[in-house]
Amino acid sequence: MFAVYAAEQQYRHDTWSRDRDHAILASINERKAAVASRHPARAVARPQRVVWARPIGLHVVAENDPAVCAVA
């Protein structure tokens, strides 16, 4: 009998927790929607990506870089 009572209590607790979590998520989504409607989205300029990937180990070195002498 105790197992049935414990299972019922666990079911009620899980149901209450799930309903509370859904209510919190709904309020978060409503708040986000309200803020988004007040502030229009801004366009963010992003840098263009390189068309091809640079091979691993390839470094661009300036001619007058002092590190060139140390490597060579």
C-alpha positions as a Python dict, from the first residue, in 0.01 Angstrom:
ca = {
    (1, 'M'): (0, 0, 0),
    (2, 'F'): (287, 233, 79),
    (3, 'A'): (433, 178, -270),
    (4, 'V'): (106, 292, -433),
    (5, 'Y'): (88, 601, -211),
    (6, 'A'): (453, 686, -284),
    (7, 'A'): (397, 642, -659),
    (8, 'E'): (93, 872, -650),
    (9, 'Q'): (285, 1136, -457),
    (10, 'Q'): (576, 1113, -700),
    (11, 'Y'): (338, 1147, -997),
    (12, 'R'): (175, 1455, -842),
    (13, 'H'): (514, 1609, -769),
    (14, 'D'): (640, 1543, -1122),
    (15, 'T'): (321, 1682, -1275),
    (16, 'W'): (342, 1995, -1061),
    (17, 'S'): (711, 2044, -1147),
    (18, 'R'): (649, 1997, -1519),
    (19, 'D'): (355, 2241, -1519),
    (20, 'R'): (563, 2496, -1329),
    (21, 'D'): (854, 2458, -1573),
    (22, 'H'): (618, 2506, -1869),
    (23, 'A'): (473, 2818, -1708),
    (24, 'I'): (821, 2962, -1651),
    (25, 'L'): (924, 2894, -2011),
    (26, 'A'): (603, 3052, -2139),
    (27, 'S'): (664, 3366, -1932),
    (28, 'I'): (1023, 3386, -2058),
    (29, 'N'): (905, 3357, -2419),
    (30, 'E'): (637, 3620, -2364),
    (31, 'R'): (890, 3857, -2209),
    (32, 'K'): (1133, 3803, -2498),
    (33, 'A'): (856, 3872, -2748),
    (34, 'A'): (760, 4191, -2566),
    (35, 'V'): (1118, 4316, -2560),
    (36, 'A'): (1169, 4224, -2926),
    (37, 'S'): (860, 4418, -3028),
    (38, 'R'): (986, 4729, -2844),
    (39, 'H'): (1338, 4721, -2988),
    (40, 'P'): (1373, 4657, -3361),
    (41, 'A'): (1653, 4425, -3460),
    (42, 'R'): (1974, 4596, -3565),
    (43, 'A'): (2169, 4481, -3865),
    (44, 'V'): (2518, 4378, -3757),
    (45, 'A'): (2791, 4406, -4016),
    (46, 'R'): (2993, 4087, -4017),
    (47, 'P'): (3326, 4046, -4192),
    (48, 'Q'): (3326, 3847, -4513),
    (49, 'R'): (3463, 3497, -4481),
    (50, 'V'): (3761, 3385, -4681),
    (51, 'V'): (3661, 3192, -4990),
    (52, 'W'): (3926, 2923, -4945),
    (53, 'A'): (4082, 2777, -4636),
    (54, 'R'): (4445, 2847, -4557),
    (55, 'P'): (4657, 2531, -4536),
    (56, 'I'): (4777, 2436, -4190),
    (57, 'G'): (5124, 2569, -4118),
    (58, 'L'): (5116, 2846, -4380),
    (59, 'H'): (5196, 3183, -4225),
    (60, 'V'): (5207, 3522, -4387),
    (61, 'V'): (5534, 3692, -4290),
    (62, 'A'): (5638, 4047, -4366),
    (63, 'E'): (5973, 4089, -4542),
    (64, 'N'): (6126, 4313, -4276),
    (65, 'D'): (6010, 4100, -3982),
    (66, 'P'): (6301, 4017, -3747),
    (67, 'A'): (6156, 3671, -3683),
    (68, 'V'): (6227, 3573, -4045),
    (69, 'C'): (6600, 3560, -3979),
    (70, 'A'): (6554, 3342, -3673),
    (71, 'V'): (6342, 3088, -3864),
    (72, 'A'): (6564, 3076, -4174),
}
